Coordinates of C-alpha atoms in Angstrom, one line a residue:
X276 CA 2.6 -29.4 23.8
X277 CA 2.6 -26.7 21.2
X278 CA 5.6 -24.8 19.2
X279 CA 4.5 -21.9 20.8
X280 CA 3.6 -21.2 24.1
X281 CA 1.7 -17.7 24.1
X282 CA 2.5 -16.9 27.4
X283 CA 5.8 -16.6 26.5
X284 CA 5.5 -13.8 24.1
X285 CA 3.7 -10.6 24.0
X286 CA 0.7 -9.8 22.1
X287 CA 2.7 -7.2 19.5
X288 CA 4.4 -10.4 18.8
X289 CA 2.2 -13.1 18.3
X290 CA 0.2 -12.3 15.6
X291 CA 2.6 -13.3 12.7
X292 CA 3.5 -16.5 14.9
X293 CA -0.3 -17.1 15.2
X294 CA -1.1 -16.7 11.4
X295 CA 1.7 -19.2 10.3
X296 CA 0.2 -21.9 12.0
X297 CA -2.4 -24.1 9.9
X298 CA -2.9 -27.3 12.3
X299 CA -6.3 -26.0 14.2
X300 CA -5.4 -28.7 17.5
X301 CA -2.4 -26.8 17.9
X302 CA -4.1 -23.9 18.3
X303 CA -6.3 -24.8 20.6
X304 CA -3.8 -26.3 22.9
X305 CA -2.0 -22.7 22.5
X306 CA -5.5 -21.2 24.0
X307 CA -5.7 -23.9 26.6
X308 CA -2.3 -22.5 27.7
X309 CA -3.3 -18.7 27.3
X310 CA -6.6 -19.3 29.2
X311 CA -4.5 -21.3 32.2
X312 CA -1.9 -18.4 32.4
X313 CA -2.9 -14.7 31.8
X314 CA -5.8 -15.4 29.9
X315 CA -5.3 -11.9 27.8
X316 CA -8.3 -11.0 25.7
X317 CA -6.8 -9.5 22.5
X318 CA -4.8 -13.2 22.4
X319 CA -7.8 -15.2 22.9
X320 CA -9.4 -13.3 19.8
X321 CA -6.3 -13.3 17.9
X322 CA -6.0 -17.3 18.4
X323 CA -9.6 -17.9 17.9
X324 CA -10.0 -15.9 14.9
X325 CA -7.3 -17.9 13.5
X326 CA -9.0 -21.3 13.9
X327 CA -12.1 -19.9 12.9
X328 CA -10.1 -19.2 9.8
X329 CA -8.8 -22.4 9.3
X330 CA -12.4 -24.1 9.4
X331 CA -14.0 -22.2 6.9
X332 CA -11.5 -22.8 4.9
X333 CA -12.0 -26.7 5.3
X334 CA -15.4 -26.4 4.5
X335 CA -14.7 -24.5 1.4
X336 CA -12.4 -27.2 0.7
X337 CA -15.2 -30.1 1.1
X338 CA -17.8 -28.1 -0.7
X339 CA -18.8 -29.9 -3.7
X340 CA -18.0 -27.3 -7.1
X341 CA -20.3 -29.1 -9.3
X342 CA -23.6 -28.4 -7.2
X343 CA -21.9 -26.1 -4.7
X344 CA -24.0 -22.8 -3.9
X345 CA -22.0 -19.4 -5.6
X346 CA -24.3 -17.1 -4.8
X347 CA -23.2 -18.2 -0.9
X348 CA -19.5 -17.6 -1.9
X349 CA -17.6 -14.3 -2.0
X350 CA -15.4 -13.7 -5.2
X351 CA -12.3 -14.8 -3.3
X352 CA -14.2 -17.9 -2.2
X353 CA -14.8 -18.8 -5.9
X354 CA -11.1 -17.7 -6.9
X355 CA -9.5 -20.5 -4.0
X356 CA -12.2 -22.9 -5.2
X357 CA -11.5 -23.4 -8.7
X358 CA -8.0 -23.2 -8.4
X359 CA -8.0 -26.8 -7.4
X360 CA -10.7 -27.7 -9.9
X361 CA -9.2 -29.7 -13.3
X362 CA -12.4 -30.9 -15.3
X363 CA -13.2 -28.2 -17.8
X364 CA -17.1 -30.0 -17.5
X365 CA -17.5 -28.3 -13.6
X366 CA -15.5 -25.3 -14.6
X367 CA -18.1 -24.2 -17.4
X368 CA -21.2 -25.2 -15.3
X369 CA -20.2 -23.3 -12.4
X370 CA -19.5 -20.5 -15.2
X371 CA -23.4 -20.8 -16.3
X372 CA -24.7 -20.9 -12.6
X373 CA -22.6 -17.4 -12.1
X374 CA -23.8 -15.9 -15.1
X375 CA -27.5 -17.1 -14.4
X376 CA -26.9 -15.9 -11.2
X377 CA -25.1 -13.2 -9.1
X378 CA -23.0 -12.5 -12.4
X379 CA -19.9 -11.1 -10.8
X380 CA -17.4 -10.3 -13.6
X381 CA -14.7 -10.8 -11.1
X382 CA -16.0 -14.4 -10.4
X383 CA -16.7 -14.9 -14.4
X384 CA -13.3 -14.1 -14.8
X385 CA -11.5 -16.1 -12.1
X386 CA -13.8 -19.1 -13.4
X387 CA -12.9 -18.2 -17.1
X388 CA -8.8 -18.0 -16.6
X389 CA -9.1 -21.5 -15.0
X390 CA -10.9 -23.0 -18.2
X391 CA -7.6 -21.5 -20.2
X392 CA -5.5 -22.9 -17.9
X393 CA -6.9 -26.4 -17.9
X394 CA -8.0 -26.7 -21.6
X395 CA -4.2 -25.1 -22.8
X396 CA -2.9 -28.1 -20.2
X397 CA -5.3 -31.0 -22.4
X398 CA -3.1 -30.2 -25.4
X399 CA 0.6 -31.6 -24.0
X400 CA 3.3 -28.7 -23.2
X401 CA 3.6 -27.0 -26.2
X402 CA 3.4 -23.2 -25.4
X403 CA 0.0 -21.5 -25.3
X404 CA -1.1 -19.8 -28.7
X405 CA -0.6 -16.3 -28.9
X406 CA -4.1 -13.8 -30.2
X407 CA -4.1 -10.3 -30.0
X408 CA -6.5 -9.1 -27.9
X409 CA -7.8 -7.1 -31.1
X410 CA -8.1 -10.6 -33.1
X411 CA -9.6 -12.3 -29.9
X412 CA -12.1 -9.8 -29.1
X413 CA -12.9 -8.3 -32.8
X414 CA -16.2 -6.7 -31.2
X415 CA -14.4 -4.8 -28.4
X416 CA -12.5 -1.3 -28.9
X417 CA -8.7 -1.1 -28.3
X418 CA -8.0 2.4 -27.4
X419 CA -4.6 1.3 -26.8
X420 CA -3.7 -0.8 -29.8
X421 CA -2.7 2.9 -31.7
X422 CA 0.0 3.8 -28.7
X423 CA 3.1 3.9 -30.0
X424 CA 4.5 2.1 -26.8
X425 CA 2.6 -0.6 -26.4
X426 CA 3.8 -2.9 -29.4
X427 CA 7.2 -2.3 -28.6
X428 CA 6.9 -3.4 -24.4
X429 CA 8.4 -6.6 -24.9
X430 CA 11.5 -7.9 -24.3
X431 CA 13.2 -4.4 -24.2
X432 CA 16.0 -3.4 -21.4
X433 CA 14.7 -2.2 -18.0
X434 CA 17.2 -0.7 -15.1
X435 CA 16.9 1.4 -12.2
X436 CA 14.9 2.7 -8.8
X437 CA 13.0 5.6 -9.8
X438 CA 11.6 7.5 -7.0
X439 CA 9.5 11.2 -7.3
X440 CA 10.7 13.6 -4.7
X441 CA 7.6 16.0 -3.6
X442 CA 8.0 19.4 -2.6
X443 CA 6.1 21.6 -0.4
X444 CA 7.2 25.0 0.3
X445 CA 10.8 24.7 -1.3
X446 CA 11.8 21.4 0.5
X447 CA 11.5 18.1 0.4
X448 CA 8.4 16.2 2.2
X449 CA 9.6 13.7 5.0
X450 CA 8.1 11.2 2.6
X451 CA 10.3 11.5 -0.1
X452 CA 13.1 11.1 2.0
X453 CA 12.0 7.9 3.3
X454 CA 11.3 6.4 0.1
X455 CA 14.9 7.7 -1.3
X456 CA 16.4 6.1 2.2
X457 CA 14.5 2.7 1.4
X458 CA 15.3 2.6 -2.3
X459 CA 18.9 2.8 -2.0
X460 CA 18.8 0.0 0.5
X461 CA 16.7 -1.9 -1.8
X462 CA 19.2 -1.5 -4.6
X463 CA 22.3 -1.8 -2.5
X464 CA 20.5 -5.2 -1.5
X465 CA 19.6 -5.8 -5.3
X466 CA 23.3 -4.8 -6.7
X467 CA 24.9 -7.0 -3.5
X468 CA 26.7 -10.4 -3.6
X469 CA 23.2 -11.8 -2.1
X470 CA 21.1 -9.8 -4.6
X471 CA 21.0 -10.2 -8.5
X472 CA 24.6 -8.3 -8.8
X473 CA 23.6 -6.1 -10.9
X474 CA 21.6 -5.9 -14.2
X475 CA 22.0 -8.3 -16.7
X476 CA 25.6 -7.5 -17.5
X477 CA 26.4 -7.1 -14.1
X478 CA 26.3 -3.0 -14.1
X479 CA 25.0 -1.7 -10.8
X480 CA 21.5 -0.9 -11.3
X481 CA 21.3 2.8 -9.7
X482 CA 18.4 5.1 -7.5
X483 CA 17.4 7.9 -9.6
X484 CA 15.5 10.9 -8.2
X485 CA 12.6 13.0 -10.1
X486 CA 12.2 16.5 -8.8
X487 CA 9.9 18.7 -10.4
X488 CA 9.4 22.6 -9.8
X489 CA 10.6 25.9 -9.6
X490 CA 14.2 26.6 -8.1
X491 CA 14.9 23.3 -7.1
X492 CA 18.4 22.2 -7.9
X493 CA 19.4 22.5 -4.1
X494 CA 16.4 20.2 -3.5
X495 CA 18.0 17.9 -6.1
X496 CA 21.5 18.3 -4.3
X497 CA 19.5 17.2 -1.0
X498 CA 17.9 13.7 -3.1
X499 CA 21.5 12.7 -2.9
X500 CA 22.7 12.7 0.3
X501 CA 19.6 11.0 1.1
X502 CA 20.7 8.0 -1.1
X503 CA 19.8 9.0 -4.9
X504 CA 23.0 8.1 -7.1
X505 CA 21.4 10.8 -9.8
X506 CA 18.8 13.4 -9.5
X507 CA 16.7 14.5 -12.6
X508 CA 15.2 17.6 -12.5
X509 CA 13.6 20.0 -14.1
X510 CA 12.8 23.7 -12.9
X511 CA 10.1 26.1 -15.1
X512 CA 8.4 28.7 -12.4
X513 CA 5.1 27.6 -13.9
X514 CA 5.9 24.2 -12.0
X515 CA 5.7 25.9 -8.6
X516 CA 2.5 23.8 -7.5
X517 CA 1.8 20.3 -8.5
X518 CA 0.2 20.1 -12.5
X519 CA -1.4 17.2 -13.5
X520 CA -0.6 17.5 -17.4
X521 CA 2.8 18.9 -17.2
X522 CA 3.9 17.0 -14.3
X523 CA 2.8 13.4 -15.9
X524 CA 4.4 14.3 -19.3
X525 CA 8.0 15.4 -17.3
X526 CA 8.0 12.2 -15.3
X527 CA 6.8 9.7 -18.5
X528 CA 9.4 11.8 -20.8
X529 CA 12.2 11.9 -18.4
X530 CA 12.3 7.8 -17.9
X531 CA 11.2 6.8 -21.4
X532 CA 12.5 9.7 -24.1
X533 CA 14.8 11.8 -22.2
X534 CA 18.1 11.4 -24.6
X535 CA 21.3 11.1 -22.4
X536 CA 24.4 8.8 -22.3
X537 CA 23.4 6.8 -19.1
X538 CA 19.3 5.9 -19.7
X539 CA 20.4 3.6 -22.4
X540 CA 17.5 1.8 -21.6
X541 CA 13.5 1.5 -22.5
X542 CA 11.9 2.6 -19.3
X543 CA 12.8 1.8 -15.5
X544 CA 12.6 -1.3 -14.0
X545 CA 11.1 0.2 -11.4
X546 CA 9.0 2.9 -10.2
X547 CA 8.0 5.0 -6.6
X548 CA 6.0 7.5 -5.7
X549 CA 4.7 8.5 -2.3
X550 CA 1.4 8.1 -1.6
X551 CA -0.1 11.7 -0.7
X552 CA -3.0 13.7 -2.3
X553 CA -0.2 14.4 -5.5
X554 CA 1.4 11.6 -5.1
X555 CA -1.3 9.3 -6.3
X556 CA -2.3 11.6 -8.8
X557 CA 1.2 11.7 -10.3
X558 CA 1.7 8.0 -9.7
X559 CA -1.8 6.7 -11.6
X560 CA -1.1 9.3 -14.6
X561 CA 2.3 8.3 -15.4
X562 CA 2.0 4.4 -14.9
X563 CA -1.3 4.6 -17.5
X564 CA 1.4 7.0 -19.5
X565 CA 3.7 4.1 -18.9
X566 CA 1.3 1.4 -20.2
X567 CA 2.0 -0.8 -16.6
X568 CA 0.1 -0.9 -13.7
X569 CA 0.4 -0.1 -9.8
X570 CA 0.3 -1.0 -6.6
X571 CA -1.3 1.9 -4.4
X572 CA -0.6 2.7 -0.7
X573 CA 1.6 -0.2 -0.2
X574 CA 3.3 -0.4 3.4
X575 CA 6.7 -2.5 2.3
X576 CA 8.9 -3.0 -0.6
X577 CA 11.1 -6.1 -1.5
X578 CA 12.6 -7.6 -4.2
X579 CA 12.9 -11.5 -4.9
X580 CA 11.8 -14.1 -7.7
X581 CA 8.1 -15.4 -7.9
X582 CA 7.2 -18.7 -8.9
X583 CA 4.5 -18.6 -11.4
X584 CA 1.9 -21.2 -12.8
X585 CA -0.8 -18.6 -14.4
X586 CA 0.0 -20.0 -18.0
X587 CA -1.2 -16.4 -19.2
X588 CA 1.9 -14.9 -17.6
X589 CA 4.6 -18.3 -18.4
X590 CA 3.2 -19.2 -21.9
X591 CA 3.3 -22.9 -20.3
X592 CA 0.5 -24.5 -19.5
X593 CA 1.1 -26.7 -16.5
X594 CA 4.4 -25.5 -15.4
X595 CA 6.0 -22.6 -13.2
X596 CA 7.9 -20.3 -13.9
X597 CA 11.0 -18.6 -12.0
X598 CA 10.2 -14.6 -12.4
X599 CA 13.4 -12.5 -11.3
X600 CA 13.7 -8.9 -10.0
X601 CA 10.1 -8.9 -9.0
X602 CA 9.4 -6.0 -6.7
X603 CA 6.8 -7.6 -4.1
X604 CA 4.8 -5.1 -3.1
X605 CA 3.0 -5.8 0.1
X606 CA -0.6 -4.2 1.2
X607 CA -3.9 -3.9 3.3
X608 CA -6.9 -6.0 2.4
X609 CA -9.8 -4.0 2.5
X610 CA -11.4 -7.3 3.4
X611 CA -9.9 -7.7 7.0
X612 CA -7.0 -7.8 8.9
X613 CA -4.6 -9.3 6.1
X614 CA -2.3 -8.2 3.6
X615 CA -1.8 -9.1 -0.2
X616 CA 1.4 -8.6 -2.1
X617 CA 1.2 -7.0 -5.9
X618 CA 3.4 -8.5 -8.1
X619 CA 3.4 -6.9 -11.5
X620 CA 4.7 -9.9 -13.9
X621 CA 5.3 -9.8 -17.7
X622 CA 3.1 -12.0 -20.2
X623 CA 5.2 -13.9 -23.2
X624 CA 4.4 -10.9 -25.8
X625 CA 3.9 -8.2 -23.2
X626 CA 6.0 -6.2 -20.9
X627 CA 4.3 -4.6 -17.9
X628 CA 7.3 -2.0 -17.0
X629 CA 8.3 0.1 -14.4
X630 CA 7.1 -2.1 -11.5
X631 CA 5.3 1.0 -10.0
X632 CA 3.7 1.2 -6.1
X633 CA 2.7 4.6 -4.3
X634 CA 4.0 4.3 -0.2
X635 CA 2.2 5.7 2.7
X636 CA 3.9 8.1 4.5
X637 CA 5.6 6.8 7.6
X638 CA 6.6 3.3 6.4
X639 CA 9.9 3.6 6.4
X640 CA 12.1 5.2 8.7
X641 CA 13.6 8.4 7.6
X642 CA 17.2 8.2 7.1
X643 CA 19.7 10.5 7.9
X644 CA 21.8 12.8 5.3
X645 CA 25.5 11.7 4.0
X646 CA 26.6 15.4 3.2
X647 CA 29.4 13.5 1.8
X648 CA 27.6 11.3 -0.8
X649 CA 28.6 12.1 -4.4
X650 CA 26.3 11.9 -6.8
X651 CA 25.1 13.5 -10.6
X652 CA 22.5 16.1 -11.0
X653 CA 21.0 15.6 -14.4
X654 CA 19.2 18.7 -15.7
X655 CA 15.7 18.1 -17.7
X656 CA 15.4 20.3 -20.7
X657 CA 12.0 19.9 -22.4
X658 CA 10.2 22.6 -23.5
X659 CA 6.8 23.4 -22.1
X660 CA 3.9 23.4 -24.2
X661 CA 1.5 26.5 -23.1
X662 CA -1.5 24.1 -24.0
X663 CA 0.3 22.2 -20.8
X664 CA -1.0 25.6 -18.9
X665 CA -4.3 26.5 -19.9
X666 CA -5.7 27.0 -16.7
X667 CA -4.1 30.0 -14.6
X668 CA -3.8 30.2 -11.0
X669 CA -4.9 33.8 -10.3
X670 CA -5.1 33.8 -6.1
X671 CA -4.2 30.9 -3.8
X672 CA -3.8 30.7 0.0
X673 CA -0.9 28.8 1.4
X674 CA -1.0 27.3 4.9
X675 CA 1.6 28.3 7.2
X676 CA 2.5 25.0 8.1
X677 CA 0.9 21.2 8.2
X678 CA -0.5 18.8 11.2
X679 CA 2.7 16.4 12.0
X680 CA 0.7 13.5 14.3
X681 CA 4.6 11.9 14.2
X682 CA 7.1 11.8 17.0
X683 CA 5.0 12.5 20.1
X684 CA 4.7 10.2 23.1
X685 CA 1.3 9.8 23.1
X686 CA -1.7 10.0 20.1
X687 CA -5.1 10.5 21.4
X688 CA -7.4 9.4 18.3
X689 CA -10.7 9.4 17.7
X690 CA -13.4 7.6 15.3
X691 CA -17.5 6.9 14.5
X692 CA -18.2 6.5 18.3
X693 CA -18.3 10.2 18.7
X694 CA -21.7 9.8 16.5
X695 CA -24.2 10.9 19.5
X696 CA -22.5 14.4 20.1
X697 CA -19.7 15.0 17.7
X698 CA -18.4 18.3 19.1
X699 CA -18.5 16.8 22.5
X700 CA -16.4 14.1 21.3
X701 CA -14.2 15.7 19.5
X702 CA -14.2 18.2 22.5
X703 CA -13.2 15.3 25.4
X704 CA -10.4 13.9 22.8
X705 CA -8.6 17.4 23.3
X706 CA -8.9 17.4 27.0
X707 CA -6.9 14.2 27.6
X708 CA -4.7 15.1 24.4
X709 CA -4.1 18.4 26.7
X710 CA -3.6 16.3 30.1
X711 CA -0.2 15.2 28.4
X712 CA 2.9 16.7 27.9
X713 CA 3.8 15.8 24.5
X714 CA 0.3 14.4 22.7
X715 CA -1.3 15.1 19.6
X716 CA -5.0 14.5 17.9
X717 CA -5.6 12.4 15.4
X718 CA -8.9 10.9 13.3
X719 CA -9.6 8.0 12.0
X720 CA -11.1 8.2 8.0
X721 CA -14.6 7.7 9.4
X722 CA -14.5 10.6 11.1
X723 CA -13.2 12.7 8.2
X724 CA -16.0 11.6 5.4
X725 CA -18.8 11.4 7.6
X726 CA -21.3 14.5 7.5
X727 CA -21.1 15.2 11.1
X728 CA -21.5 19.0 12.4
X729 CA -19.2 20.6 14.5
X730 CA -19.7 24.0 16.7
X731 CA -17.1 26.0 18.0
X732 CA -13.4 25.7 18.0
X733 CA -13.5 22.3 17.2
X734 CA -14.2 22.3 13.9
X735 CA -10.7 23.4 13.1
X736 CA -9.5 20.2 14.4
X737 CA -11.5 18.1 11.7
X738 CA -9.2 17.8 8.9
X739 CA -7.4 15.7 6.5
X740 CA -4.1 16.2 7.9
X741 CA -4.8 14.9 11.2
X742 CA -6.5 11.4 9.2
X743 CA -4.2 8.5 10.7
X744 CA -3.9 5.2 8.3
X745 CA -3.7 4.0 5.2
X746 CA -4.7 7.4 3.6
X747 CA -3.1 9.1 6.1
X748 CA -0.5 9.7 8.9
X749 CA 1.9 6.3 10.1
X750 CA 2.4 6.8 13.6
X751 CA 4.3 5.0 16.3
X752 CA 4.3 6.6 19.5
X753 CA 4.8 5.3 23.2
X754 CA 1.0 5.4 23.9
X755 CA -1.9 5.5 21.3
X756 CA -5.4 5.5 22.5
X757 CA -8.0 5.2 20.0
X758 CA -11.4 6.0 21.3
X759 CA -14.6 4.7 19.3
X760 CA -12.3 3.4 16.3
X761 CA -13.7 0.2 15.0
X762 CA -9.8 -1.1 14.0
X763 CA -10.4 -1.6 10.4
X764 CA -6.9 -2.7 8.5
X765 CA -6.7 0.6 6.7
X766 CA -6.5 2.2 10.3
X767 CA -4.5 -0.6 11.6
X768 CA -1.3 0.2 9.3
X769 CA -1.6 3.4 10.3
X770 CA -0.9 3.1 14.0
X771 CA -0.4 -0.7 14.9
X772 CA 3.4 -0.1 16.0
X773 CA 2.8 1.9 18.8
X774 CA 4.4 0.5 21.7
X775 CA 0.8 0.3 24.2
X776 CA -2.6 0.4 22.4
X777 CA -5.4 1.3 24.5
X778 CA -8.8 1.0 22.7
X779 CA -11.8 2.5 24.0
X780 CA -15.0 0.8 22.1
X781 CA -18.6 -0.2 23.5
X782 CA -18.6 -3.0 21.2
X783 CA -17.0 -5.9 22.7
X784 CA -16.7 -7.8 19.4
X785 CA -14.6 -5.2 17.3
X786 CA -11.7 -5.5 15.8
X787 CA -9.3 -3.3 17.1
X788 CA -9.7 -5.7 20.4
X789 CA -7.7 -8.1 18.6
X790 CA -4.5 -5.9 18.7
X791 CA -4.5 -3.9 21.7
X792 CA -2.8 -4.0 24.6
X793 CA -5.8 -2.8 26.9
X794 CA -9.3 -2.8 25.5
X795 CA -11.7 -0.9 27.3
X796 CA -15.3 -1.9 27.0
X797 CA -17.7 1.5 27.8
X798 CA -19.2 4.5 25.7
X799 CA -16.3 6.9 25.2
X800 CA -18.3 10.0 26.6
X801 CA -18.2 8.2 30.2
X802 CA -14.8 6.6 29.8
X803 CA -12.4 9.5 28.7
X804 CA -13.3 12.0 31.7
X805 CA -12.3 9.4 33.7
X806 CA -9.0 8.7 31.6
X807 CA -8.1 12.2 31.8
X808 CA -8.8 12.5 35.3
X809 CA -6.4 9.6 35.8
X810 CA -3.0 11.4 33.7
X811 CA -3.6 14.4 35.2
X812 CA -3.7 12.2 38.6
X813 CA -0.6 10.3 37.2
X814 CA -2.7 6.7 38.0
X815 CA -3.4 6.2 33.7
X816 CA -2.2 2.5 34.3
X817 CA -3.8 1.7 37.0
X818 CA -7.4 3.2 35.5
X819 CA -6.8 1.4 32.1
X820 CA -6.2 -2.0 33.8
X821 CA -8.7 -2.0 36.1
X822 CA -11.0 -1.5 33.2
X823 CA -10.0 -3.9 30.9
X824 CA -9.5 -6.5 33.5
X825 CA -10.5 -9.1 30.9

């Protein structure tokens, strides 16, 4: 008998129980006990794909690396392969077959850190040798070796949550909000008896705000009663709409050079930005600036330790290394329907500081005001550069107001099935949207970068702002039906909380049948009539279930 029954849960539920499992007879007595109860479909796939899983990963496991064929492996493949391998020998002859081969650098390079780490082990455990990169590679340039930063990014004082605030139209985004909610729970968490209790001397660590624009101190009063302890900002009416140039030098200068009482530190420990059309701008430009790297789109934040072996980042070859106040910043594959988690980790003579990740909107919840909460507004004042403002805005149009796909009880998406006749697609989507009371239209990314053309009215309904995922929109609603989406994982964050997934697809094999909660097999031009027939009929369940009666 397995741990888990399946029958016993629902299929919103499963997948995390499913995916912790590793022993493949377990999982199949789990589907023997699915296919004698309800025998759901989206379980089946979900158990299945996980044994599949498990199998190819045995047979990576028996595969031979010294005459094993790479050009059969993917880079990931190689990566878990040589992990395990110890004889320098097979390490540098599987280096030669890649090179006379596919020659991926990502493979070269996976291949190449394990010859480090085993040859740095050979010679007892004495700390690994330290080389410049410049003395190391004396043929490559080092555009970075003559920043006035980068030599000094070791061993220096980090503190802090820094979060940017974007504005639109004089208030803040919904997004900002959320991230300011979910930092100050991070470093209530952080500063707690249970978290690190502080920074190194103990001193609460603190959430600090960046707003940037013009005539936005009440903004910055706003940052705290959604949880910032200080708010920098500064206000110039030039700043009105987002700058790359100006805006990357007020963030960097702010957290690195901004002389006050309280930074008395070399840069945060870490860094937030919301991940929107600025946002990622901003966030890329100021973590270069910053000489540390990023984690983009991420859908969670934590903090904890990491245990560590990679001798490039302990200086130890052989042994692992505890790594405190790591910010763990969880992800989307692009590969499938799994997620990695960034970890941004020092080296002995390098720093990599702020620990920086851009969040999709809709993450986090959004958290409700303390008008009470007392906090210090910090004004910026640098002085702006004109060079900062060569180019001049002479005319812009501003839209009246933006596509919110949140709070609705039903989202009506649509994705590549509507290939055949996109405006008639796009066109049915609408009239079951319409057939609700409170639904909204959405698109998946496919829709939105494909060259499809639209007639009539509904080309205004092909936009950016209605993009749900990754990219776009985090929605949750009571129903979500997603009509000729595939299900990749960069849609899939965007919209797998909903409570009931319906998925319209005439593939039977894709992926978004793994986590729905009805999966319709049929051409979306013959199924939605028929769906909108049903809400307008009030008999939606009892359509959707007699369709997907598998």
């Amino acid at each position: 008998m397995p741990t888990i029954d399946p029958t016993d849960h629902e299929i919103a539920d499963l997948g995390p129980e499913v995916n912790g499992i590793d022993d493949v007879e377990e999982l199949e007595a789990m589907l023997a006990l699915e296919a004698d109860g309800e025998d759901r479909g989206p379980v089946r796939t979900l158990i299945e794909s996980r044994i599949e899983k498990l199998r190819a990963a045995d047979e990576e496991e028996d595969a031979d690396p010294g005459d094993v064929d790479l050009a059969e492996l993917t880079i990931a493949d190689v990566a878990n392969m040589v992990r395990d391998v110890d004889d320098a020998a097979v390490l540098r002859g599987l280096l030669e077959r890649e090179r006379e081969g596919k020659d991926r650098s990502g493979a070269i390079t996976q291949i190449e850190n394990r010859i480090e780490a085993v040859e740095g082990s050979e010679g007892g455990d004495g700390e690994v040798e330290y080389v410049p990169p410049e003395e190391k590679y004396p043929d490559l340039d080092h555009p970075t070796a003559d920043k006035q930063y980068v030599e000094g990014t070791s061993g220096e004082t980090y503190r802090d949550m820094w979060v940017y605030c974007e504005t639109q139209q004089g208030e803040l985004i919904d997004v900002s909000k959320e991230l300011l909610g979910k930092a100050r729970e991070l470093m209530d968490e952080y500063n707690g008896e249970e978290g690190y209790g502080g920074d190194e001397d103990g001193t609460p660590e603190e959430v600090i705000a960046v707003v940037i624009g013009d005539d936005v101190v009440d903004l910055a009063e706003e940052a705290i009663a959604y949880g910032a302890d200080r708010v920098v900002y500064h206000e110039d009416e030039r700043l009105e709409r987002f700058r790359h140039k100006p805006y990357t030098e007020l963030f960097a200068h702010m957290c690195r050079d901004f002389d006050v009482d309280w930074r008395d530190y070399h840069e945060p420990r870490y860094t937030v930005f919301p991940a929107t059309n600025n946002g990622r701008d901003l966030s890329a430009l100021v973590q270069g600036e910053l000489d540390s790297g990023l984690a983009s789109d991420c859908s969670d934040l934590y903090i904890d330790e990491a245990m560590i072996s990679n001798p490039a980042k302990t200086g130890i070859p052989g042994d692992s290394v505890a790594f405190d106040r790591v910010l763990h910043m969880p992800r989307p594959d692009f590969s499938g329907f799994e997620y990695s988690t960034i970890l941004c980790i020092d080296k002995p003579h390098r720093d990599f500081h702020p620990q920086g990740a851009s969040v999709i909107p809709g993450a986090f919840d959004l958290p409700d005001p303390d008008p009470d909460r007392e906090g210090e507004l910090v004004e910026h004042d640098l002085e702006l550069p004109d060079e900062w403002f060569q180019i001049e805005i002479v005319d812009h149009d501003r839209l009246e107001g933006g596509v919110d796909l949140t709070g609705h009880d039903v989202v009506v998406a649509l994705g590549r099935g509507i290939g055949t006749d996109p405006t008639k697609g796009i066109e049915l989507g609408l009239e079951l949207v319409d057939a609700f009371d409170d639904a909204a239209f959405g698109l998946s990314r496919g829709v939105i970068t494909a060259s499809y053309q639209f007639g009539g009215h509904v080309a205004d309904y092909v936009s950016e702002e209605r993009q749900i995922g990754e990219s776009g929109q985090v929605v949750e609603p009571a129903v979500y039906i997603a009509a000729g989406i595939s299900g990749a994982v960069q849609h899939k964050v965007g919209m797998d909380e909903s409570d009931t997934i319906i998925a319209i697809n005439d593939d039977p094999d894709a992926d978004i049948r793994g986590f729905s909660d009805y999966f319709i097999e049929g051409d979306l031009f013959e199924v939605l009539p028929r769906l909108t027939a049903a809400v307008e009929s009030g008999n939606l369940a009892a359509v959707a279930a007699e369709a997907s009666d598998d």
